[in-house]
């Protein structure tokens, strides 16, 4: 059997890394990226685990295969520093060959118990890596301890449990079987790396655009510089962040997933402690997408499960939880917050788009609790309730990023690029995510702008937009076909116009921006579709960027 001396990675526990949180994405031609992805890509680039594509791009929206991900996982653990090791790369898997660029990484990982391959005996390096596989590789690379296996659990359960305990999972809605994009990969691997050096909190803040210096960074002066660099790079970027549990807010609810808190309120047992016996919620309408509903306390713990009340066969809107065990005590004269969240069915099991979550009336959410002293059963209604509207989707827009500098000089002329944006989101299998219309808000001084168009730089790639001179709103009701689809392309969509400066004008400036996320029942600036329904609002966590502030010459 042939033995080959190769450059491979040796996983050494406790490698000390001085993490660098400075923005390192300028080297990629397709930067800037959304805030959270900028943090992950920068950290792994500085650590030597990422280099980008041969054409100079990073392409955060593209997926990556199992071989590519494994290499990055190993390099992130080693700080990007390979060492000489003798590895047999001739026969570790039948589909791995000595001449393959990834053979050294795959065979080293198999020897170290990091990967084991598929039941068919193959590694399948060409397959897109999914979220569960990525978690397993990283958990093994970073040597996390695993909980004892439970009979009947899926193979990935202990790995997800270990990652959860270390708080390194992606703070976004993503199915374990979903393929990872390169941007998601960077965020996930960067979290493992930061956690291994005790800097996970610093990294999570960087994902939000908040930089703080740490002892493992460079000097205070360089930390200040990196803070400025990061802030300037991501000022026009956005990414959906993980929201706090409470209060409940309007959400676009991906079917097949667990929802955020849908409704909540503050409860109090006056005069004596009370044992929670039951809870009830009545919705405005039947929602077939609901699999189950849970009652959740302020820490996120499940208080109890609720089931659909089917006693009235014609009205499937009431959900009831009976908690006869008496495990949950409402303390005396102390307010506690409780909320409801749901598990939604997927499309194959009656899950669908455009189902509205709305509470029936002000008194439709309440508890029954039994006093521990008096044994009196009392009905408790919430104070300060939050009953927002939410609706189900099969895809959603989660970030909007401006791709041009925040300011600059614009020369007069025809077909000038005024602003450019990239849209990102989550798309469930079998769904689509497409833009339907966009509205921009214009602020200008001493400049004449006509002929608004949207699309690409060539006229054949553009559709006309209208300007409402009373509201200064630019309405683009038709999106060019090549620019509609979100999520499977790195293409940006731009706004163009013909620009001139009247004689005698001074200090001529021009800027367009998105300003309205909208809500259910009130249109926002971005109209879109998941292939089954149309939506005219975005969640409040989506930060809408402004276009460049142009000085027109």
Coordinates of C-alpha atoms in Angstrom, one line a residue:
X1 CA 0.0 0.0 0.0
X2 CA 1.4 3.4 -1.0
X3 CA 2.4 5.7 1.8
X4 CA 2.5 9.4 0.9
X5 CA 4.0 12.2 3.0
X6 CA 1.6 15.1 2.8
X7 CA 0.8 18.3 4.5
X8 CA -2.1 17.6 6.8
X9 CA -3.6 19.0 10.0
X10 CA -3.0 17.7 13.4
X11 CA -5.8 18.6 15.8
X12 CA -4.0 19.8 19.0
X13 CA -6.3 20.6 21.9
X14 CA -5.9 23.9 23.5
X15 CA -4.2 25.7 20.5
X16 CA -3.8 29.4 21.6
X17 CA -5.1 31.8 19.0
X18 CA -5.0 35.6 19.2
X19 CA -8.3 36.3 17.4
X20 CA -8.4 39.3 15.1
X21 CA -11.9 40.9 14.7
X22 CA -10.7 43.5 12.2
X23 CA -12.8 43.6 9.0
X24 CA -10.9 41.5 6.5
X25 CA -13.5 41.4 3.7
X26 CA -12.1 44.1 1.5
X27 CA -9.9 41.5 -0.2
X28 CA -13.1 39.9 -1.7
X29 CA -14.4 41.6 -4.9
X30 CA -18.1 41.0 -3.9
X31 CA -17.8 42.7 -0.5
X32 CA -19.5 44.3 1.5
X33 CA -21.5 41.5 3.1
X34 CA -24.3 41.5 5.7
X35 CA -23.2 42.5 9.2
X36 CA -23.2 39.0 10.7
X37 CA -21.5 37.4 7.7
X38 CA -18.8 40.1 7.7
X39 CA -17.9 39.2 11.2
X40 CA -17.6 35.4 10.5
X41 CA -15.8 35.8 7.1
X42 CA -13.4 38.3 8.6
X43 CA -12.5 36.2 11.6
X44 CA -11.9 33.0 9.6
X45 CA -10.0 34.9 6.9
X46 CA -7.7 36.4 9.5
X47 CA -7.3 33.0 11.1
X48 CA -6.1 31.5 7.8
X49 CA -9.1 29.2 7.3
X50 CA -10.6 31.1 4.4
X51 CA -9.1 32.4 1.1
X52 CA -12.1 32.9 -1.2
X53 CA -12.6 31.8 -4.8
X54 CA -10.0 31.9 -7.6
X55 CA -11.9 34.9 -9.2
X56 CA -11.4 37.0 -6.0
X57 CA -14.9 36.7 -4.7
X58 CA -16.3 35.0 -1.6
X59 CA -19.8 34.3 -2.9
X60 CA -21.6 34.0 0.5
X61 CA -24.9 32.8 -1.1
X62 CA -23.4 29.8 -2.7
X63 CA -23.4 26.4 -1.0
X64 CA -20.2 24.4 -0.4
X65 CA -19.6 20.7 -0.5
X66 CA -18.5 18.3 2.2
X67 CA -14.8 18.3 1.3
X68 CA -14.7 22.1 1.2
X69 CA -16.3 22.4 4.6
X70 CA -14.1 19.8 6.2
X71 CA -11.0 21.6 5.1
X72 CA -12.3 24.9 6.5
X73 CA -13.3 23.2 9.8
X74 CA -9.8 21.8 10.2
X75 CA -8.1 25.0 9.3
X76 CA -10.2 27.0 11.7
X77 CA -9.2 24.7 14.6
X78 CA -5.5 24.9 13.8
X79 CA -5.4 28.6 13.2
X80 CA -4.7 27.9 9.5
X81 CA -1.3 26.4 10.3
X82 CA -0.7 23.0 8.7
X83 CA 2.0 20.7 10.1
X84 CA 3.8 17.8 8.4
X85 CA 2.2 14.5 9.1
X86 CA 2.4 11.1 7.3
X87 CA -1.1 10.1 6.3
X88 CA -2.2 7.3 4.1
X89 CA -4.5 8.8 1.5
X90 CA -4.7 5.9 -0.9
X91 CA -7.6 4.0 0.7
X92 CA -9.5 5.9 3.4
X93 CA -12.7 5.9 1.4
X94 CA -13.4 4.2 -2.0
X95 CA -14.3 7.6 -3.5
X96 CA -11.2 9.4 -2.1
X97 CA -8.1 9.2 -4.3
X98 CA -4.5 10.3 -3.7
X99 CA -4.6 13.0 -6.4
X100 CA -7.6 14.7 -5.0
X101 CA -6.9 18.1 -3.4
X102 CA -9.0 17.3 -0.4
X103 CA -7.7 13.7 0.2
X104 CA -5.2 14.7 2.9
X105 CA -8.0 16.5 4.9
X106 CA -10.6 13.7 4.5
X107 CA -8.2 10.9 5.4
X108 CA -6.7 12.8 8.3
X109 CA -10.2 13.5 9.6
X110 CA -11.3 9.8 9.3
X111 CA -8.2 8.7 11.1
X112 CA -9.0 11.1 13.9
X113 CA -12.7 10.0 14.2
X114 CA -14.0 13.3 12.9
X115 CA -15.8 11.8 9.9
X116 CA -17.0 8.3 9.3
X117 CA -18.7 8.5 5.9
X118 CA -22.1 7.4 4.8
X119 CA -23.7 3.9 5.3
X120 CA -22.7 3.0 1.7
X121 CA -19.0 3.3 2.8
X122 CA -18.4 6.4 0.7
X123 CA -17.5 9.9 1.9
X124 CA -19.3 11.7 -1.0
X125 CA -17.1 14.8 -1.0
X126 CA -19.1 16.4 -3.8
X127 CA -22.4 16.6 -1.9
X128 CA -23.5 19.9 -0.4
X129 CA -22.8 19.9 3.3
X130 CA -26.0 20.2 5.4
X131 CA -26.4 21.9 8.8
X132 CA -26.4 18.7 10.8
X133 CA -23.2 17.3 9.1
X134 CA -21.4 20.6 9.6
X135 CA -22.3 20.6 13.3
X136 CA -21.0 17.1 13.7
X137 CA -17.7 17.9 12.0
X138 CA -17.1 21.0 14.1
X139 CA -18.1 19.3 17.3
X140 CA -15.5 16.6 16.6
X141 CA -12.9 19.0 15.4
X142 CA -13.2 21.1 18.5
X143 CA -13.3 18.0 20.8
X144 CA -16.7 18.7 22.5
X145 CA -17.8 16.0 24.9
X146 CA -21.0 14.3 23.8
X147 CA -24.0 13.4 26.0
X148 CA -24.8 9.7 26.5
X149 CA -26.7 8.4 23.4
X150 CA -30.4 7.7 23.8
X151 CA -31.9 4.7 22.1
X152 CA -34.0 5.7 19.1
X153 CA -32.5 9.2 18.8
X154 CA -31.3 10.4 15.3
X155 CA -27.5 10.2 14.8
X156 CA -27.2 14.0 15.0
X157 CA -29.0 14.5 18.3
X158 CA -25.9 14.3 20.6
X159 CA -23.9 16.6 18.3
X160 CA -26.6 19.2 18.3
X161 CA -27.0 18.9 22.0
X162 CA -23.2 19.5 22.5
X163 CA -23.2 22.5 20.2
X164 CA -26.3 23.9 22.0
X165 CA -24.6 23.6 25.4
X166 CA -21.7 25.6 24.0
X167 CA -24.1 28.2 22.5
X168 CA -22.4 28.0 19.1
X169 CA -25.4 27.2 16.8
X170 CA -26.5 29.6 14.2
X171 CA -28.9 32.2 15.6
X172 CA -31.1 31.9 12.6
X173 CA -33.9 29.6 11.5
X174 CA -32.3 26.8 9.6
X175 CA -33.3 23.1 9.2
X176 CA -30.8 20.5 10.2
X177 CA -31.1 19.0 6.7
X178 CA -30.7 22.3 4.9
X179 CA -27.5 22.9 2.9
X180 CA -25.3 25.6 4.3
X181 CA -24.4 28.6 2.3
X182 CA -20.8 29.9 2.5
X183 CA -21.9 32.8 4.5
X184 CA -23.7 30.6 7.0
X185 CA -20.6 28.3 7.1
X186 CA -18.4 31.2 8.1
X187 CA -20.7 32.3 10.9
X188 CA -20.9 28.7 12.3
X189 CA -17.2 27.9 12.1
X190 CA -16.3 31.3 13.5
X191 CA -18.6 30.8 16.5
X192 CA -16.8 27.5 17.3
X193 CA -13.4 29.2 17.0
X194 CA -14.4 32.1 19.2
X195 CA -15.9 29.9 21.8
X196 CA -12.7 27.8 21.9
X197 CA -10.7 30.9 23.0
X198 CA -13.3 32.3 25.4
X199 CA -14.4 35.1 23.0
X200 CA -17.8 34.0 21.9
X201 CA -19.5 37.0 23.4
X202 CA -17.1 39.3 21.6
X203 CA -17.9 37.5 18.4
X204 CA -21.6 37.6 18.9
X205 CA -21.3 41.4 19.4
X206 CA -19.3 41.6 16.2
X207 CA -22.2 39.8 14.4
X208 CA -24.4 42.7 15.5
X209 CA -21.9 45.3 14.4
X210 CA -20.6 46.0 17.9
X211 CA -16.8 45.7 18.3
X212 CA -15.1 45.5 21.6
X213 CA -11.4 44.9 22.2
X214 CA -10.2 41.8 24.1
X215 CA -7.0 40.7 25.6
X216 CA -6.3 38.4 22.7
X217 CA -6.6 41.2 20.2
X218 CA -3.8 43.6 19.4
X219 CA -3.1 46.8 21.2
X220 CA -5.8 49.3 22.2
X221 CA -4.9 51.6 19.4
X222 CA -5.2 48.8 16.8
X223 CA -8.5 47.7 18.4
X224 CA -9.8 51.2 17.9
X225 CA -8.7 51.1 14.3
X226 CA -10.4 47.8 13.7
X227 CA -13.6 49.0 15.3
X228 CA -13.7 51.9 12.9
X229 CA -12.9 49.7 10.0
X230 CA -15.7 47.2 10.9
X231 CA -18.2 50.0 11.5
X232 CA -17.5 51.7 8.2
X233 CA -17.7 48.5 6.3
X234 CA -21.0 47.3 7.7
X235 CA -22.8 50.6 8.0
X236 CA -24.9 49.8 5.0
X237 CA -25.3 46.1 5.7
X238 CA -27.9 44.2 7.6
X239 CA -28.7 40.7 8.8
X240 CA -31.5 39.2 10.7
X241 CA -30.3 38.8 14.2
X242 CA -31.6 36.5 16.9
X243 CA -34.3 38.4 18.7
X244 CA -35.0 38.2 22.4
X245 CA -37.8 35.8 23.5
X246 CA -40.0 38.6 24.8
X247 CA -42.1 40.6 24.1
X248 CA -43.9 38.9 21.2
X249 CA -43.7 40.7 17.9
X250 CA -45.0 40.2 14.4
X251 CA -43.1 37.5 12.6
X252 CA -42.9 35.7 9.2
X253 CA -43.2 32.1 10.4
X254 CA -41.4 29.5 8.4
X255 CA -43.5 26.3 8.2
X256 CA -41.8 23.1 9.5
X257 CA -40.1 25.1 12.2
X258 CA -40.6 26.2 15.8
X259 CA -41.9 29.8 16.0
X260 CA -40.7 32.6 18.2
X261 CA -43.1 33.7 21.0
X262 CA -46.4 34.5 19.3
X263 CA -48.4 36.0 22.2
X264 CA -47.4 36.8 25.8
X265 CA -48.6 38.5 29.0
X266 CA -47.7 39.2 32.6
X267 CA -49.5 37.1 35.2
X268 CA -49.7 37.4 39.0
X269 CA -51.1 35.4 41.8
X270 CA -52.1 37.8 44.6
X271 CA -52.3 36.9 48.2
X272 CA -50.9 33.4 48.0
X273 CA -48.8 31.2 45.7
X274 CA -50.7 29.2 43.2
X275 CA -50.2 25.9 41.3
X276 CA -50.7 26.3 37.5
X277 CA -53.5 23.8 36.5
X278 CA -54.3 24.8 32.9
X279 CA -53.9 27.4 30.1
X280 CA -56.1 28.3 27.2
X281 CA -55.7 30.3 24.0
X282 CA -58.4 30.9 21.4
X283 CA -57.3 32.0 17.9
X284 CA -59.3 34.2 15.5
X285 CA -59.3 31.4 12.9
X286 CA -58.3 27.8 12.4
X287 CA -54.7 27.4 11.4
X288 CA -53.9 24.0 9.8
X289 CA -50.1 24.6 9.9
X290 CA -50.0 24.2 13.7
X291 CA -48.6 20.9 15.0
X292 CA -48.5 21.9 18.7
X293 CA -48.4 24.9 21.1
X294 CA -46.2 25.3 24.2
X295 CA -46.5 27.6 27.2
X296 CA -43.1 29.2 27.8
X297 CA -41.7 31.1 30.8
X298 CA -39.4 34.1 30.8
X299 CA -36.3 32.0 30.7
X300 CA -37.4 30.1 27.7
X301 CA -38.3 26.9 29.6
X302 CA -41.4 24.9 28.5
X303 CA -44.0 25.1 31.2
X304 CA -46.4 22.7 29.5
X305 CA -47.8 21.5 26.2
X306 CA -51.2 22.4 24.8
X307 CA -53.4 20.5 22.4
X308 CA -56.2 21.4 20.1
X309 CA -59.6 21.3 21.7
X310 CA -61.6 19.1 19.3
X311 CA -64.8 18.9 21.5
X312 CA -66.3 21.4 19.0
X313 CA -65.8 19.7 15.7
X314 CA -66.8 22.9 13.8
X315 CA -64.4 25.2 15.6
X316 CA -60.7 24.3 15.6
X317 CA -59.4 27.5 17.2
X318 CA -59.1 26.7 20.9
X319 CA -55.9 25.2 22.3
X320 CA -55.9 23.9 25.9
X321 CA -53.1 22.7 28.2
X322 CA -53.9 20.7 31.4
X323 CA -51.0 20.7 33.8
X324 CA -52.4 18.4 36.6
X325 CA -49.0 17.5 38.0
X326 CA -48.6 20.8 39.7
X327 CA -45.0 21.3 38.9
X328 CA -45.2 25.0 38.1
X329 CA -45.9 27.4 40.9
X330 CA -46.8 31.1 40.5
X331 CA -45.2 32.9 43.4
X332 CA -47.2 35.1 45.7
X333 CA -47.6 38.7 44.6
X334 CA -44.8 38.5 42.0
X335 CA -45.3 39.1 38.3
X336 CA -44.1 36.5 35.8
X337 CA -44.2 36.6 32.0
X338 CA -45.5 33.7 30.1
X339 CA -45.9 33.3 26.3
X340 CA -47.0 30.9 23.6
X341 CA -45.0 29.5 20.8
X342 CA -45.9 26.8 18.2
X343 CA -44.3 24.0 16.2
X344 CA -45.5 24.3 12.6
X345 CA -46.1 21.4 10.2
X346 CA -44.1 21.3 6.9
X347 CA -45.7 21.4 3.5
X348 CA -46.1 17.6 3.3
X349 CA -48.2 17.7 6.4
X350 CA -50.7 20.5 5.8
X351 CA -48.3 23.4 6.5
X352 CA -48.9 26.3 4.1
X353 CA -48.3 30.0 3.5
X354 CA -50.5 33.0 4.4
X355 CA -52.1 31.6 7.5
X356 CA -52.6 34.5 9.9
X357 CA -51.9 34.1 13.6
X358 CA -54.3 36.5 15.4
X359 CA -55.8 36.2 18.9
X360 CA -59.6 36.0 19.0
X361 CA -60.2 38.8 21.6
X362 CA -58.6 40.5 24.6
X363 CA -59.7 37.7 27.0
X364 CA -58.8 34.8 24.8
X365 CA -55.5 33.9 26.6
X366 CA -55.8 33.0 30.3
X367 CA -54.7 30.5 33.0
X368 CA -56.4 28.5 35.8
X369 CA -54.3 28.3 39.0
X370 CA -55.1 26.8 42.4
X371 CA -54.1 28.6 45.5
X372 CA -51.7 26.5 47.6
X373 CA -53.4 27.7 50.9
X374 CA -57.0 28.2 50.0
X375 CA -57.1 25.6 47.2
X376 CA -59.4 28.0 45.4
X377 CA -59.3 27.7 41.6
X378 CA -58.9 31.2 40.1
X379 CA -58.8 32.4 36.5
X380 CA -55.8 34.7 35.7
X381 CA -55.8 37.1 32.8
X382 CA -52.6 38.7 31.6
X383 CA -51.6 42.3 32.3
X384 CA -49.7 44.2 29.6
X385 CA -50.4 41.5 26.9
X386 CA -48.7 41.5 23.5
X387 CA -50.9 40.1 20.8
X388 CA -49.2 40.9 17.5
X389 CA -50.2 39.5 14.1
X390 CA -47.9 36.9 12.4
X391 CA -48.3 34.8 9.2
X392 CA -46.8 31.7 7.8
X393 CA -44.3 31.6 4.9
X394 CA -42.2 29.1 3.0
X395 CA -39.4 31.6 2.4
X396 CA -38.6 35.1 3.7
X397 CA -36.2 38.0 3.2
X398 CA -33.9 38.3 6.2
X399 CA -31.3 40.9 5.1
X400 CA -31.0 43.8 2.7
X401 CA -27.5 45.1 2.0
X402 CA -26.3 48.3 0.2
X403 CA -23.4 47.4 -2.0
X404 CA -22.1 50.9 -2.9
X405 CA -20.0 53.2 -0.7
X406 CA -22.0 55.3 1.8
X407 CA -21.0 58.5 0.1
X408 CA -19.2 59.7 -3.0
X409 CA -19.3 62.0 -6.0
X410 CA -21.7 61.4 -8.9
X411 CA -21.1 62.9 -12.3
X412 CA -24.1 64.2 -14.3
X413 CA -25.2 62.1 -17.2
X414 CA -27.7 59.4 -18.3
X415 CA -28.2 56.0 -16.9
X416 CA -26.3 56.8 -13.7
X417 CA -26.3 54.1 -10.9
X418 CA -27.9 55.8 -7.9
X419 CA -28.1 52.8 -5.5
X420 CA -27.5 49.1 -5.4
X421 CA -28.8 46.4 -3.1
X422 CA -28.4 42.7 -2.3
X423 CA -31.2 40.7 -0.8
X424 CA -30.8 37.5 1.3
X425 CA -33.1 35.2 3.0
X426 CA -34.2 31.6 3.8
X427 CA -35.9 29.4 1.3
X428 CA -37.5 26.1 2.2
X429 CA -37.1 23.2 -0.2
X430 CA -39.6 23.5 -3.1
X431 CA -40.3 27.2 -2.5
X432 CA -39.1 30.3 -4.2
X433 CA -38.3 33.8 -3.0
X434 CA -38.8 36.6 -5.5
X435 CA -39.0 40.4 -5.4
X436 CA -42.3 41.8 -6.8
X437 CA -42.0 45.5 -6.3
X438 CA -39.7 48.1 -4.6
X439 CA -40.3 51.6 -3.3
X440 CA -37.5 54.1 -2.6
X441 CA -37.6 57.5 -0.8
X442 CA -35.8 60.3 -2.5
X443 CA -33.9 63.2 -0.8
X444 CA -32.3 65.6 -3.2
X445 CA -31.1 69.3 -3.4
X446 CA -30.2 71.3 -6.4
X447 CA -30.4 68.4 -8.9
X448 CA -32.8 67.2 -11.6
X449 CA -33.4 63.5 -11.8
X450 CA -35.5 61.8 -14.4
X451 CA -36.0 58.5 -16.1
X452 CA -35.9 56.3 -13.1
X453 CA -35.2 52.6 -13.9
X454 CA -34.4 49.4 -12.0
X455 CA -32.4 46.3 -12.9
X456 CA -28.9 45.9 -14.4
X457 CA -26.6 48.4 -16.2
X458 CA -27.9 47.6 -19.7
X459 CA -31.2 49.1 -20.8
X460 CA -32.5 45.7 -21.8
X461 CA -32.0 44.7 -18.2
X462 CA -34.1 47.5 -16.8
X463 CA -37.8 48.3 -16.1
X464 CA -39.1 51.9 -15.6
X465 CA -40.0 53.3 -12.2
X466 CA -42.3 56.3 -11.4
X467 CA -41.7 59.3 -9.1
X468 CA -44.4 60.7 -7.0
X469 CA -43.3 64.4 -6.7
X470 CA -45.7 65.0 -3.7
X471 CA -44.2 62.2 -1.5
X472 CA -40.8 61.9 -3.2
X473 CA -41.4 58.2 -3.5
X474 CA -39.9 56.2 -6.4
X475 CA -42.2 53.3 -7.2
X476 CA -40.8 50.3 -9.1
X477 CA -43.8 48.1 -9.7
X478 CA -42.1 45.7 -12.1
X479 CA -38.8 43.9 -11.3
X480 CA -36.8 42.6 -14.3
X481 CA -37.0 38.9 -14.6
X482 CA -33.3 38.3 -14.2
X483 CA -33.3 40.2 -10.9
X484 CA -36.4 38.8 -9.2
X485 CA -35.0 35.7 -7.6
X486 CA -33.5 36.0 -4.1
X487 CA -31.2 33.5 -2.5
X488 CA -29.7 31.5 -5.3
X489 CA -27.7 34.3 -6.9
X490 CA -25.1 36.8 -6.0
X491 CA -26.6 39.4 -8.4
X492 CA -27.5 42.8 -7.0
X493 CA -30.3 45.0 -8.2
X494 CA -29.6 48.7 -8.9
X495 CA -31.6 51.9 -9.3
X496 CA -30.6 54.1 -12.3
X497 CA -31.6 57.6 -13.5
X498 CA -30.6 60.5 -15.7
X499 CA -29.0 63.2 -13.6
X500 CA -28.4 66.9 -14.3
X501 CA -27.7 70.0 -12.3
X502 CA -29.6 73.2 -13.2
X503 CA -27.5 76.3 -13.9
X504 CA -26.6 78.2 -10.7
X505 CA -27.2 75.2 -8.4
X506 CA -24.7 74.7 -5.6
X507 CA -24.3 72.0 -3.0
X508 CA -26.2 69.5 -5.2
X509 CA -26.9 66.3 -3.4
X510 CA -28.9 63.1 -4.1
X511 CA -29.8 60.1 -2.0
X512 CA -32.4 57.3 -2.1
X513 CA -33.2 54.8 0.7
X514 CA -35.6 52.3 2.0
X515 CA -37.4 53.5 5.1
X516 CA -40.5 51.3 5.8
X517 CA -40.5 47.7 6.8
X518 CA -44.2 47.8 7.0
X519 CA -46.5 45.5 9.1
X520 CA -49.4 43.2 8.3
X521 CA -52.0 45.5 6.9
X522 CA -49.5 48.4 6.2
X523 CA -47.3 48.2 3.1
X524 CA -43.6 48.5 3.4
X525 CA -41.0 49.3 0.8
X526 CA -40.2 45.7 -0.3
X527 CA -42.9 43.5 -1.8
X528 CA -42.1 39.9 -2.4
X529 CA -43.4 36.3 -2.8
X530 CA -42.6 32.9 -1.5
X531 CA -44.2 31.2 -4.5
X532 CA -47.4 30.5 -2.7
X533 CA -48.4 33.9 -1.3
X534 CA -47.5 37.6 -1.7
X535 CA -46.2 39.8 1.2
X536 CA -45.7 43.5 1.5
X537 CA -43.8 43.8 4.8
X538 CA -40.5 42.6 6.4
X539 CA -39.8 41.7 10.0
X540 CA -38.6 44.6 12.2
X541 CA -35.2 42.8 12.6
X542 CA -34.4 43.4 8.9
X543 CA -32.5 46.7 8.9
X544 CA -33.2 48.6 5.8
X545 CA -30.1 50.4 4.3
X546 CA -29.8 53.8 2.9
X547 CA -28.2 54.4 -0.5
X548 CA -25.1 56.5 -1.0
X549 CA -25.2 60.2 -0.3
X550 CA -24.0 61.6 -3.6
X551 CA -22.4 65.0 -4.2
X552 CA -23.5 65.7 -7.7
X553 CA -21.0 67.4 -10.1

